Amino acid sequence: QVQLVESGGGLVQSGGSLRLSCAASGRTLSNCAMDWFRQAPGKEREFVAAINWSGGTTSYTASVKGRFTISRDNAKNTVYLQMNGLKPEDTAVYYCAAKEGRTIATKDYRMDYWGKGTLVTVSS
């Protein structure tokens, strides 16, 4: 069984930074594309960022471009989301997800494995 565990969430003031981590166990995920999604209170889950198997290709939702950076360390079986210039509208539960195969994907229904989420709260 593949397990994804997110960490690094917390409370931060507007303009601050956080780095989220997603650690995988059960087997290596070096041949998987990795994603971050988020869900704000009362809203639908939305795509945030994705990275392909090698880390050479990334994708971001428009609202986080220039502020968030996704990266991965396959030797550690871990994916990261560096979040800078945080805004109150970034407040959400952030979920790590993985897709079998090397090609990138940005749709939640394409993902094969999910973490349980970590809460990010940005105060004004």
PDB file of N, CA and C in Angstrom, residues 6-112:
ATOM      1  N   GLU A   6       1.595  14.459   4.259  1.00  0.00           N
ATOM      2  CA  GLU A   6       1.970  15.859   4.133  1.00  0.00           C
ATOM      3  C   GLU A   6       2.387  16.424   5.488  1.00  0.00           C
ATOM      4  N   SER A   7       3.256  17.426   5.455  1.00  0.00           N
ATOM      5  CA  SER A   7       3.645  18.147   6.652  1.00  0.00           C
ATOM      6  C   SER A   7       4.061  19.560   6.263  1.00  0.00           C
ATOM      7  N   GLY A   8       4.182  20.439   7.253  1.00  0.00           N
ATOM      8  CA  GLY A   8       4.657  21.791   7.022  1.00  0.00           C
ATOM      9  C   GLY A   8       3.597  22.861   7.043  1.00  0.00           C
ATOM     10  N   GLY A   9       2.335  22.485   7.158  1.00  0.00           N
ATOM     11  CA  GLY A   9       1.275  23.474   7.233  1.00  0.00           C
ATOM     12  C   GLY A   9       1.296  24.206   8.563  1.00  0.00           C
ATOM     13  N   GLY A  10       0.547  25.302   8.634  1.00  0.00           N
ATOM     14  CA  GLY A  10       0.485  26.084   9.852  1.00  0.00           C
ATOM     15  C   GLY A  10      -0.152  27.427   9.613  1.00  0.00           C
ATOM     16  N   LEU A  11       0.013  28.311  10.586  1.00  0.00           N
ATOM     17  CA  LEU A  11      -0.531  29.663  10.538  1.00  0.00           C
ATOM     18  C   LEU A  11       0.572  30.645  10.192  1.00  0.00           C
ATOM     19  N   VAL A  12       0.316  31.490   9.201  1.00  0.00           N
ATOM     20  CA  VAL A  12       1.296  32.474   8.768  1.00  0.00           C
ATOM     21  C   VAL A  12       0.570  33.761   8.394  1.00  0.00           C
ATOM     22  N   GLN A  13       1.229  34.901   8.577  1.00  0.00           N
ATOM     23  CA  GLN A  13       0.644  36.176   8.193  1.00  0.00           C
ATOM     24  C   GLN A  13       0.776  36.401   6.693  1.00  0.00           C
ATOM     25  N   SER A  14      -0.105  37.237   6.166  1.00  0.00           N
ATOM     26  CA  SER A  14      -0.049  37.591   4.756  1.00  0.00           C
ATOM     27  C   SER A  14       1.349  38.088   4.386  1.00  0.00           C
ATOM     28  N   GLY A  15       1.868  37.574   3.268  1.00  0.00           N
ATOM     29  CA  GLY A  15       3.207  37.919   2.822  1.00  0.00           C
ATOM     30  C   GLY A  15       4.281  36.962   3.287  1.00  0.00           C
ATOM     31  N   GLY A  16       3.938  36.054   4.180  1.00  0.00           N
ATOM     32  CA  GLY A  16       4.893  35.101   4.704  1.00  0.00           C
ATOM     33  C   GLY A  16       5.096  33.905   3.802  1.00  0.00           C
ATOM     34  N   SER A  17       5.906  32.954   4.278  1.00  0.00           N
ATOM     35  CA  SER A  17       6.267  31.771   3.498  1.00  0.00           C
ATOM     36  C   SER A  17       6.114  30.498   4.311  1.00  0.00           C
ATOM     37  N   LEU A  18       5.841  29.406   3.613  1.00  0.00           N
ATOM     38  CA  LEU A  18       5.819  28.071   4.184  1.00  0.00           C
ATOM     39  C   LEU A  18       6.351  27.094   3.145  1.00  0.00           C
ATOM     40  N   ARG A  19       6.930  25.983   3.598  1.00  0.00           N
ATOM     41  CA  ARG A  19       7.305  24.900   2.710  1.00  0.00           C
ATOM     42  C   ARG A  19       6.598  23.630   3.148  1.00  0.00           C
ATOM     43  N   LEU A  20       5.784  23.088   2.259  1.00  0.00           N
ATOM     44  CA  LEU A  20       5.100  21.838   2.509  1.00  0.00           C
ATOM     45  C   LEU A  20       5.937  20.675   1.993  1.00  0.00           C
ATOM     46  N   SER A  21       5.880  19.555   2.701  1.00  0.00           N
ATOM     47  CA  SER A  21       6.562  18.345   2.289  1.00  0.00           C
ATOM     48  C   SER A  21       5.563  17.206   2.179  1.00  0.00           C
ATOM     49  N   CYS A  22       5.829  16.279   1.268  1.00  0.00           N
ATOM     50  CA  CYS A  22       5.009  15.090   1.092  1.00  0.00           C
ATOM     51  C   CYS A  22       5.940  13.901   1.016  1.00  0.00           C
ATOM     52  N   ALA A  23       5.923  13.065   2.037  1.00  0.00           N
ATOM     53  CA  ALA A  23       6.778  11.894   2.110  1.00  0.00           C
ATOM     54  C   ALA A  23       5.992  10.645   1.740  1.00  0.00           C
ATOM     55  N   ALA A  24       6.543   9.838   0.841  1.00  0.00           N
ATOM     56  CA  ALA A  24       5.884   8.626   0.377  1.00  0.00           C
ATOM     57  C   ALA A  24       6.509   7.397   1.019  1.00  0.00           C
ATOM     58  N   SER A  25       5.681   6.411   1.306  1.00  0.00           N
ATOM     59  CA  SER A  25       6.145   5.132   1.817  1.00  0.00           C
ATOM     60  C   SER A  25       5.379   4.012   1.125  1.00  0.00           C
ATOM     61  N   GLY A  26       5.852   2.788   1.275  1.00  0.00           N
ATOM     62  CA  GLY A  26       5.227   1.642   0.626  1.00  0.00           C
ATOM     63  C   GLY A  26       6.020   1.175  -0.579  1.00  0.00           C
ATOM     64  N   ARG A  27       6.411   2.106  -1.430  1.00  0.00           N
ATOM     65  CA  ARG A  27       7.306   1.851  -2.545  1.00  0.00           C
ATOM     66  C   ARG A  27       7.824   3.181  -3.068  1.00  0.00           C
ATOM     67  N   THR A  28       8.845   3.150  -3.902  1.00  0.00           N
ATOM     68  CA  THR A  28       9.372   4.372  -4.483  1.00  0.00           C
ATOM     69  C   THR A  28       8.410   4.914  -5.532  1.00  0.00           C
ATOM     70  N   LEU A  29       8.393   6.234  -5.672  1.00  0.00           N
ATOM     71  CA  LEU A  29       7.501   6.901  -6.619  1.00  0.00           C
ATOM     72  C   LEU A  29       8.288   7.660  -7.677  1.00  0.00           C
ATOM     73  N   SER A  30       9.483   7.189  -7.981  1.00  0.00           N
ATOM     74  CA  SER A  30      10.336   7.886  -8.939  1.00  0.00           C
ATOM     75  C   SER A  30       9.767   7.875 -10.351  1.00  0.00           C
ATOM     76  N   ASN A  31       8.864   6.945 -10.661  1.00  0.00           N
ATOM     77  CA  ASN A  31       8.235   6.868 -11.976  1.00  0.00           C
ATOM     78  C   ASN A  31       6.842   7.484 -11.979  1.00  0.00           C
ATOM     79  N   CYS A  32       6.539   8.314 -10.978  1.00  0.00           N
ATOM     80  CA  CYS A  32       5.228   8.946 -10.862  1.00  0.00           C
ATOM     81  C   CYS A  32       5.320  10.448 -11.043  1.00  0.00           C
ATOM     82  N   ALA A  33       4.289  11.023 -11.658  1.00  0.00           N
ATOM     83  CA  ALA A  33       4.085  12.459 -11.593  1.00  0.00           C
ATOM     84  C   ALA A  33       3.456  12.794 -10.244  1.00  0.00           C
ATOM     85  N   MET A  34       3.808  13.946  -9.692  1.00  0.00           N
ATOM     86  CA  MET A  34       3.336  14.344  -8.370  1.00  0.00           C
ATOM     87  C   MET A  34       2.616  15.678  -8.456  1.00  0.00           C
ATOM     88  N   ASP A  35       1.571  15.818  -7.634  1.00  0.00           N
ATOM     89  CA  ASP A  35       0.736  17.014  -7.650  1.00  0.00           C
ATOM     90  C   ASP A  35       0.472  17.519  -6.242  1.00  0.00           C
ATOM     91  N   TRP A  36       0.127  18.807  -6.163  1.00  0.00           N
ATOM     92  CA  TRP A  36      -0.495  19.402  -4.988  1.00  0.00           C
ATOM     93  C   TRP A  36      -1.859  19.950  -5.383  1.00  0.00           C
ATOM     94  N   PHE A  37      -2.866  19.640  -4.580  1.00  0.00           N
ATOM     95  CA  PHE A  37      -4.199  20.211  -4.691  1.00  0.00           C
ATOM     96  C   PHE A  37      -4.533  20.916  -3.381  1.00  0.00           C
ATOM     97  N   ARG A  38      -5.574  21.740  -3.385  1.00  0.00           N
ATOM     98  CA  ARG A  38      -6.014  22.374  -2.154  1.00  0.00           C
ATOM     99  C   ARG A  38      -7.528  22.530  -2.157  1.00  0.00           C
ATOM    100  N   GLN A  39      -8.086  22.619  -0.953  1.00  0.00           N
ATOM    101  CA  GLN A  39      -9.520  22.815  -0.795  1.00  0.00           C
ATOM    102  C   GLN A  39      -9.763  23.820   0.312  1.00  0.00           C
ATOM    103  N   ALA A  40     -10.323  24.970  -0.054  1.00  0.00           N
ATOM    104  CA  ALA A  40     -10.659  26.014   0.898  1.00  0.00           C
ATOM    105  C   ALA A  40     -12.014  25.717   1.529  1.00  0.00           C
ATOM    106  N   PRO A  41     -12.289  26.279   2.705  1.00  0.00           N
ATOM    107  CA  PRO A  41     -13.578  26.033   3.358  1.00  0.00           C
ATOM    108  C   PRO A  41     -14.757  26.390   2.463  1.00  0.00           C
ATOM    109  N   GLY A  42     -15.677  25.453   2.304  1.00  0.00           N
ATOM    110  CA  GLY A  42     -16.873  25.683   1.513  1.00  0.00           C
ATOM    111  C   GLY A  42     -16.670  25.691   0.013  1.00  0.00           C
ATOM    112  N   LYS A  43     -15.469  25.354  -0.469  1.00  0.00           N
ATOM    113  CA  LYS A  43     -15.181  25.387  -1.894  1.00  0.00           C
ATOM    114  C   LYS A  43     -14.734  24.021  -2.401  1.00  0.00           C
ATOM    115  N   GLU A  44     -14.708  23.880  -3.727  1.00  0.00           N
ATOM    116  CA  GLU A  44     -14.288  22.633  -4.350  1.00  0.00           C
ATOM    117  C   GLU A  44     -12.774  22.498  -4.325  1.00  0.00           C
ATOM    118  N   ARG A  45     -12.302  21.270  -4.381  1.00  0.00           N
ATOM    119  CA  ARG A  45     -10.876  21.006  -4.467  1.00  0.00           C
ATOM    120  C   ARG A  45     -10.339  21.526  -5.795  1.00  0.00           C
ATOM    121  N   GLU A  46      -9.170  22.158  -5.774  1.00  0.00           N
ATOM    122  CA  GLU A  46      -8.596  22.708  -6.986  1.00  0.00           C
ATOM    123  C   GLU A  46      -7.130  22.320  -7.132  1.00  0.00           C
ATOM    124  N   PHE A  47      -6.696  22.251  -8.369  1.00  0.00           N
ATOM    125  CA  PHE A  47      -5.304  21.974  -8.699  1.00  0.00           C
ATOM    126  C   PHE A  47      -4.422  23.152  -8.312  1.00  0.00           C
ATOM    127  N   VAL A  48      -3.231  22.870  -7.792  1.00  0.00           N
ATOM    128  CA  VAL A  48      -2.272  23.904  -7.430  1.00  0.00           C
ATOM    129  C   VAL A  48      -0.997  23.802  -8.265  1.00  0.00           C
ATOM    130  N   ALA A  49      -0.342  22.636  -8.248  1.00  0.00           N
ATOM    131  CA  ALA A  49       0.940  22.477  -8.931  1.00  0.00           C
ATOM    132  C   ALA A  49       1.189  21.017  -9.238  1.00  0.00           C
ATOM    133  N   ALA A  50       2.001  20.755 -10.273  1.00  0.00           N
ATOM    134  CA  ALA A  50       2.353  19.394 -10.665  1.00  0.00           C
ATOM    135  C   ALA A  50       3.791  19.350 -11.143  1.00  0.00           C
ATOM    136  N   ILE A  51       4.401  18.169 -11.057  1.00  0.00           N
ATOM    137  CA  ILE A  51       5.769  17.961 -11.498  1.00  0.00           C
ATOM    138  C   ILE A  51       5.892  16.553 -12.068  1.00  0.00           C
ATOM    139  N   ASN A  52       6.621  16.413 -13.182  1.00  0.00           N
ATOM    140  CA  ASN A  52       6.761  15.107 -13.797  1.00  0.00           C
ATOM    141  C   ASN A  52       7.803  14.261 -13.066  1.00  0.00           C
ATOM    142  N   TRP A  53       8.034  13.055 -13.576  1.00  0.00           N
ATOM    143  CA  TRP A  53       8.869  12.080 -12.862  1.00  0.00           C
ATOM    144  C   TRP A  53      10.291  12.561 -12.623  1.00  0.00           C
ATOM    145  N   SER A  54      10.855  13.324 -13.553  1.00  0.00           N
ATOM    146  CA  SER A  54      12.246  13.749 -13.459  1.00  0.00           C
ATOM    147  C   SER A  54      12.400  15.122 -12.804  1.00  0.00           C
ATOM    148  N   GLY A  55      11.302  15.868 -12.672  1.00  0.00           N
ATOM    149  CA  GLY A  55      11.366  17.227 -12.177  1.00  0.00           C
ATOM    150  C   GLY A  55      11.622  18.262 -13.247  1.00  0.00           C
ATOM    151  N   GLY A  56      11.739  17.834 -14.509  1.00  0.00           N
ATOM    152  CA  GLY A  56      12.048  18.746 -15.589  1.00  0.00           C
ATOM    153  C   GLY A  56      10.871  19.519 -16.138  1.00  0.00           C
ATOM    154  N   THR A  57       9.652  19.097 -15.805  1.00  0.00           N
ATOM    155  CA  THR A  57       8.448  19.760 -16.272  1.00  0.00           C
ATOM    156  C   THR A  57       7.545  20.048 -15.092  1.00  0.00           C
ATOM    157  N   THR A  58       7.056  21.286 -14.988  1.00  0.00           N
ATOM    158  CA  THR A  58       6.143  21.676 -13.921  1.00  0.00           C
ATOM    159  C   THR A  58       4.941  22.404 -14.493  1.00  0.00           C
ATOM    160  N   SER A  59       3.872  22.461 -13.703  1.00  0.00           N
ATOM    161  CA  SER A  59       2.665  23.175 -14.079  1.00  0.00           C
ATOM    162  C   SER A  59       2.054  23.790 -12.833  1.00  0.00           C
ATOM    163  N   TYR A  60       1.490  25.001 -12.971  1.00  0.00           N
ATOM    164  CA  TYR A  60       0.899  25.720 -11.850  1.00  0.00           C
ATOM    165  C   TYR A  60      -0.433  26.333 -12.250  1.00  0.00           C
ATOM    166  N   THR A  61      -1.338  26.423 -11.287  1.00  0.00           N
ATOM    167  CA  THR A  61      -2.538  27.197 -11.515  1.00  0.00           C
ATOM    168  C   THR A  61      -2.163  28.677 -11.531  1.00  0.00           C
ATOM    169  N   ALA A  62      -2.912  29.476 -12.291  1.00  0.00           N
ATOM    170  CA  ALA A  62      -2.526  30.862 -12.540  1.00  0.00           C
ATOM    171  C   ALA A  62      -2.368  31.680 -11.266  1.00  0.00           C
ATOM    172  N   SER A  63      -3.182  31.430 -10.261  1.00  0.00           N
ATOM    173  CA  SER A  63      -3.176  32.247  -9.057  1.00  0.00           C
ATOM    174  C   SER A  63      -1.917  32.095  -8.204  1.00  0.00           C
ATOM    175  N   VAL A  64      -1.111  31.056  -8.443  1.00  0.00           N
ATOM    176  CA  VAL A  64       0.090  30.845  -7.635  1.00  0.00           C
ATOM    177  C   VAL A  64       1.375  31.001  -8.429  1.00  0.00           C
ATOM    178  N   LYS A  65       1.294  31.233  -9.731  1.00  0.00           N
ATOM    179  CA  LYS A  65       2.492  31.382 -10.549  1.00  0.00           C
ATOM    180  C   LYS A  65       3.340  32.549 -10.052  1.00  0.00           C
ATOM    181  N   GLY A  66       4.639  32.303  -9.938  1.00  0.00           N
ATOM    182  CA  GLY A  66       5.555  33.313  -9.444  1.00  0.00           C
ATOM    183  C   GLY A  66       5.680  33.351  -7.941  1.00  0.00           C
ATOM    184  N   ARG A  67       4.793  32.657  -7.232  1.00  0.00           N
ATOM    185  CA  ARG A  67       4.831  32.624  -5.767  1.00  0.00           C
ATOM    186  C   ARG A  67       5.146  31.234  -5.220  1.00  0.00           C
ATOM    187  N   PHE A  68       4.628  30.184  -5.867  1.00  0.00           N
ATOM    188  CA  PHE A  68       4.818  28.813  -5.408  1.00  0.00           C
ATOM    189  C   PHE A  68       5.792  28.090  -6.329  1.00  0.00           C
ATOM    190  N   THR A  69       6.563  27.167  -5.760  1.00  0.00           N
ATOM    191  CA  THR A  69       7.480  26.340  -6.524  1.00  0.00           C
ATOM    192  C   THR A  69       7.370  24.890  -6.065  1.00  0.00           C
ATOM    193  N   ILE A  70       7.086  23.985  -7.003  1.00  0.00           N
ATOM    194  CA  ILE A  70       7.047  22.567  -6.700  1.00  0.00           C
ATOM    195  C   ILE A  70       8.389  21.942  -7.074  1.00  0.00           C
ATOM    196  N   SER A  71       8.869  21.017  -6.259  1.00  0.00           N
ATOM    197  CA  SER A  71      10.117  20.317  -6.530  1.00  0.00           C
ATOM    198  C   SER A  71      10.028  18.913  -5.952  1.00  0.00           C
ATOM    199  N   ARG A  72      10.991  18.056  -6.316  1.00  0.00           N
ATOM    200  CA  ARG A  72      10.988  16.695  -5.792  1.00  0.00           C
ATOM    201  C   ARG A  72      12.403  16.204  -5.602  1.00  0.00           C
ATOM    202  N   ASP A  73      12.552  15.277  -4.673  1.00  0.00           N
ATOM    203  CA  ASP A  73      13.815  14.607  -4.410  1.00  0.00           C
ATOM    204  C   ASP A  73      13.507  13.117  -4.435  1.00  0.00           C
ATOM    205  N   ASN A  74      13.751  12.478  -5.579  1.00  0.00           N
ATOM    206  CA  ASN A  74      13.384  11.073  -5.723  1.00  0.00           C
ATOM    207  C   ASN A  74      14.204  10.161  -4.810  1.00  0.00           C
ATOM    208  N   ALA A  75      15.427  10.559  -4.479  1.00  0.00           N
ATOM    209  CA  ALA A  75      16.233   9.769  -3.562  1.00  0.00           C
ATOM    210  C   ALA A  75      15.600   9.694  -2.183  1.00  0.00           C
ATOM    211  N   LYS A  76      14.853  10.741  -1.806  1.00  0.00           N
ATOM    212  CA  LYS A  76      14.166  10.780  -0.523  1.00  0.00           C
ATOM    213  C   LYS A  76      12.686  10.428  -0.635  1.00  0.00           C
ATOM    214  N   ASN A  77      12.216  10.150  -1.863  1.00  0.00           N
ATOM    215  CA  ASN A  77      10.814   9.816  -2.097  1.00  0.00           C
ATOM    216  C   ASN A  77       9.892  10.909  -1.552  1.00  0.00           C
ATOM    217  N   THR A  78      10.263  12.164  -1.826  1.00  0.00           N
ATOM    218  CA  THR A  78       9.583  13.313  -1.246  1.00  0.00           C
ATOM    219  C   THR A  78       9.361  14.391  -2.292  1.00  0.00           C
ATOM    220  N   VAL A  79       8.210  15.052  -2.220  1.00  0.00           N
ATOM    221  CA  VAL A  79       7.900  16.203  -3.051  1.00  0.00           C
ATOM    222  C   VAL A  79       7.646  17.396  -2.143  1.00  0.00           C
ATOM    223  N   TYR A  80       7.975  18.601  -2.624  1.00  0.00           N
ATOM    224  CA  TYR A  80       7.872  19.812  -1.829  1.00  0.00           C
ATOM    225  C   TYR A  80       7.036  20.864  -2.547  1.00  0.00           C
ATOM    226  N   LEU A  81       6.463  21.766  -1.768  1.00  0.00           N
ATOM    227  CA  LEU A  81       5.807  22.951  -2.307  1.00  0.00           C
ATOM    228  C   LEU A  81       6.272  24.151  -1.492  1.00  0.00           C
ATOM    229  N   GLN A  82       7.137  24.970  -2.091  1.00  0.00           N
ATOM    230  CA  GLN A  82       7.592  26.199  -1.458  1.00  0.00           C
ATOM    231  C   GLN A  82       6.594  27.295  -1.777  1.00  0.00           C
ATOM    232  N   MET A  83       6.019  27.918  -0.757  1.00  0.00           N
ATOM    233  CA  MET A  83       4.986  28.922  -0.921  1.00  0.00           C
ATOM    234  C   MET A  83       5.493  30.245  -0.364  1.00  0.00           C
ATOM    235  N   ASN A  84       5.648  31.232  -1.238  1.00  0.00           N
ATOM    236  CA  ASN A  84       6.096  32.565  -0.857  1.00  0.00           C
ATOM    237  C   ASN A  84       5.000  33.578  -1.139  1.00  0.00           C
ATOM    238  N   GLY A  85       5.080  34.719  -0.487  1.00  0.00           N
ATOM    239  CA  GLY A  85       4.089  35.764  -0.700  1.00  0.00           C
ATOM    240  C   GLY A  85       2.669  35.296  -0.465  1.00  0.00           C
ATOM    241  N   LEU A  86       2.455  34.570   0.618  1.00  0.00           N
ATOM    242  CA  LEU A  86       1.145  33.981   0.885  1.00  0.00           C
ATOM    243  C   LEU A  86       0.075  35.043   1.094  1.00  0.00           C
ATOM    244  N   LYS A  87      -1.124  34.725   0.625  1.00  0.00           N
ATOM    245  CA  LYS A  87      -2.281  35.607   0.714  1.00  0.00           C
ATOM    246  C   LYS A  87      -3.393  34.910   1.477  1.00  0.00           C
ATOM    247  N   PRO A  88      -4.319  35.669   2.088  1.00  0.00           N
ATOM    248  CA  PRO A  88      -5.436  35.028   2.788  1.00  0.00           C
ATOM    249  C   PRO A  88      -6.212  34.051   1.917  1.00  0.00           C
ATOM    250  N   GLU A  89      -6.331  34.317   0.622  1.00  0.00           N
ATOM    251  CA  GLU A  89      -7.048  33.418  -0.271  1.00  0.00           C
ATOM    252  C   GLU A  89      -6.328  32.098  -0.515  1.00  0.00           C
ATOM    253  N   ASP A  90      -5.083  31.967  -0.041  1.00  0.00           N
ATOM    254  CA  ASP A  90      -4.374  30.695  -0.108  1.00  0.00           C
ATOM    255  C   ASP A  90      -4.763  29.754   1.023  1.00  0.00           C
ATOM    256  N   THR A  91      -5.531  30.237   1.987  1.00  0.00           N
ATOM    257  CA  THR A  91      -5.949  29.412   3.113  1.00  0.00           C
ATOM    258  C   THR A  91      -6.745  28.205   2.621  1.00  0.00           C
ATOM    259  N   ALA A  92      -6.294  27.011   2.984  1.00  0.00           N
ATOM    260  CA  ALA A  92      -6.926  25.780   2.519  1.00  0.00           C
ATOM    261  C   ALA A  92      -6.223  24.591   3.149  1.00  0.00           C
ATOM    262  N   VAL A  93      -6.844  23.426   3.015  1.00  0.00           N
ATOM    263  CA  VAL A  93      -6.163  22.169   3.271  1.00  0.00           C
ATOM    264  C   VAL A  93      -5.445  21.780   1.988  1.00  0.00           C
ATOM    265  N   TYR A  94      -4.149  21.535   2.083  1.00  0.00           N
ATOM    266  CA  TYR A  94      -3.334  21.189   0.926  1.00  0.00           C
ATOM    267  C   TYR A  94      -3.088  19.686   0.902  1.00  0.00           C
ATOM    268  N   TYR A  95      -3.343  19.065  -0.258  1.00  0.00           N
ATOM    269  CA  TYR A  95      -3.228  17.628  -0.431  1.00  0.00           C
ATOM    270  C   TYR A  95      -2.128  17.283  -1.425  1.00  0.00           C
ATOM    271  N   CYS A  96      -1.327  16.295  -1.087  1.00  0.00           N
ATOM    272  CA  CYS A  96      -0.352  15.720  -1.994  1.00  0.00           C
ATOM    273  C   CYS A  96      -0.997  14.550  -2.733  1.00  0.00           C
ATOM    274  N   ALA A  97      -0.670  14.376  -4.017  1.00  0.00           N
ATOM    275  CA  ALA A  97      -1.215  13.284  -4.810  1.00  0.00           C
ATOM    276  C   ALA A  97      -0.167  12.785  -5.798  1.00  0.00           C
ATOM    277  N   ALA A  98      -0.290  11.517  -6.194  1.00  0.00           N
ATOM    278  CA  ALA A  98       0.645  10.897  -7.125  1.00  0.00           C
ATOM    279  C   ALA A  98      -0.098  10.174  -8.232  1.00  0.00           C
ATOM    280  N   LYS A  99       0.468  10.178  -9.438  1.00  0.00           N
ATOM    281  CA  LYS A  99      -0.078   9.486 -10.591  1.00  0.00           C
ATOM    282  C   LYS A  99       0.958   8.533 -11.149  1.00  0.00           C
ATOM    283  N   GLU A 100       0.563   7.288 -11.387  1.00  0.00           N
ATOM    284  CA  GLU A 100       1.453   6.325 -12.010  1.00  0.00           C
ATOM    285  C   GLU A 100       1.811   6.773 -13.416  1.00  0.00           C
ATOM    286  N   GLY A 101       3.078   6.650 -13.766  1.00  0.00           N
ATOM    287  CA  GLY A 101       3.534   7.035 -15.094  1.00  0.00           C
ATOM    288  C   GLY A 101       4.296   8.344 -15.076  1.00  0.00           C
ATOM    289  N   ARG A 102       5.044   8.589 -16.135  1.00  0.00           N
ATOM    290  CA  ARG A 102       5.956   9.723 -16.174  1.00  0.00           C
ATOM    291  C   ARG A 102       5.318  11.031 -16.586  1.00  0.00           C
ATOM    292  N   THR A 103       4.213  10.986 -17.330  1.00  0.00           N
ATOM    293  CA  THR A 103       3.622  12.195 -17.869  1.00  0.00           C
ATOM    294  C   THR A 103       2.880  12.985 -16.806  1.00  0.00           C
ATOM    295  N   ILE A 104       2.898  14.315 -16.951  1.00  0.00           N
ATOM    296  CA  ILE A 104       2.289  15.207 -15.987  1.00  0.00           C
ATOM    297  C   ILE A 104       0.768  15.210 -16.141  1.00  0.00           C
ATOM    298  N   ALA A 105       0.060  15.482 -15.053  1.00  0.00           N
ATOM    299  CA  ALA A 105      -1.392  15.577 -15.064  1.00  0.00           C
ATOM    300  C   ALA A 105      -1.821  16.634 -14.066  1.00  0.00           C
ATOM    301  N   THR A 106      -2.965  17.292 -14.331  1.00  0.00           N
ATOM    302  CA  THR A 106      -3.460  18.369 -13.482  1.00  0.00           C
ATOM    303  C   THR A 106      -4.904  18.172 -13.045  1.00  0.00           C
ATOM    304  N   LYS A 107      -5.494  17.014 -13.314  1.00  0.00           N
ATOM    305  CA  LYS A 107      -6.869  16.723 -12.940  1.00  0.00           C
ATOM    306  C   LYS A 107      -6.900  15.756 -11.770  1.00  0.00           C
ATOM    307  N   ASP A 108      -7.787  16.034 -10.802  1.00  0.00           N
ATOM    308  CA  ASP A 108      -7.807  15.202  -9.610  1.00  0.00           C
ATOM    309  C   ASP A 108      -8.189  13.760  -9.911  1.00  0.00           C
ATOM    310  N   TYR A 109      -9.035  13.537 -10.931  1.00  0.00           N
ATOM    311  CA  TYR A 109      -9.453  12.178 -11.243  1.00  0.00           C
ATOM    312  C   TYR A 109      -8.354  11.355 -11.907  1.00  0.00           C
ATOM    313  N   ARG A 110      -7.259  11.979 -12.304  1.00  0.00           N
ATOM    314  CA  ARG A 110      -6.123  11.264 -12.879  1.00  0.00           C
ATOM    315  C   ARG A 110      -5.178  10.710 -11.808  1.00  0.00           C
ATOM    316  N   MET A 111      -5.321  11.150 -10.585  1.00  0.00           N
ATOM    317  CA  MET A 111      -4.380  10.780  -9.543  1.00  0.00           C
ATOM    318  C   MET A 111      -4.712   9.413  -8.940  1.00  0.00           C
ATOM    319  N   ASP A 112      -3.683   8.649  -8.595  1.00  0.00           N
ATOM    320  CA  ASP A 112      -3.849   7.297  -8.071  1.00  0.00           C
ATOM    321  C   ASP A 112      -3.724   7.202  -6.556  1.00  0.00           C
TER     322      ASP A 112
END
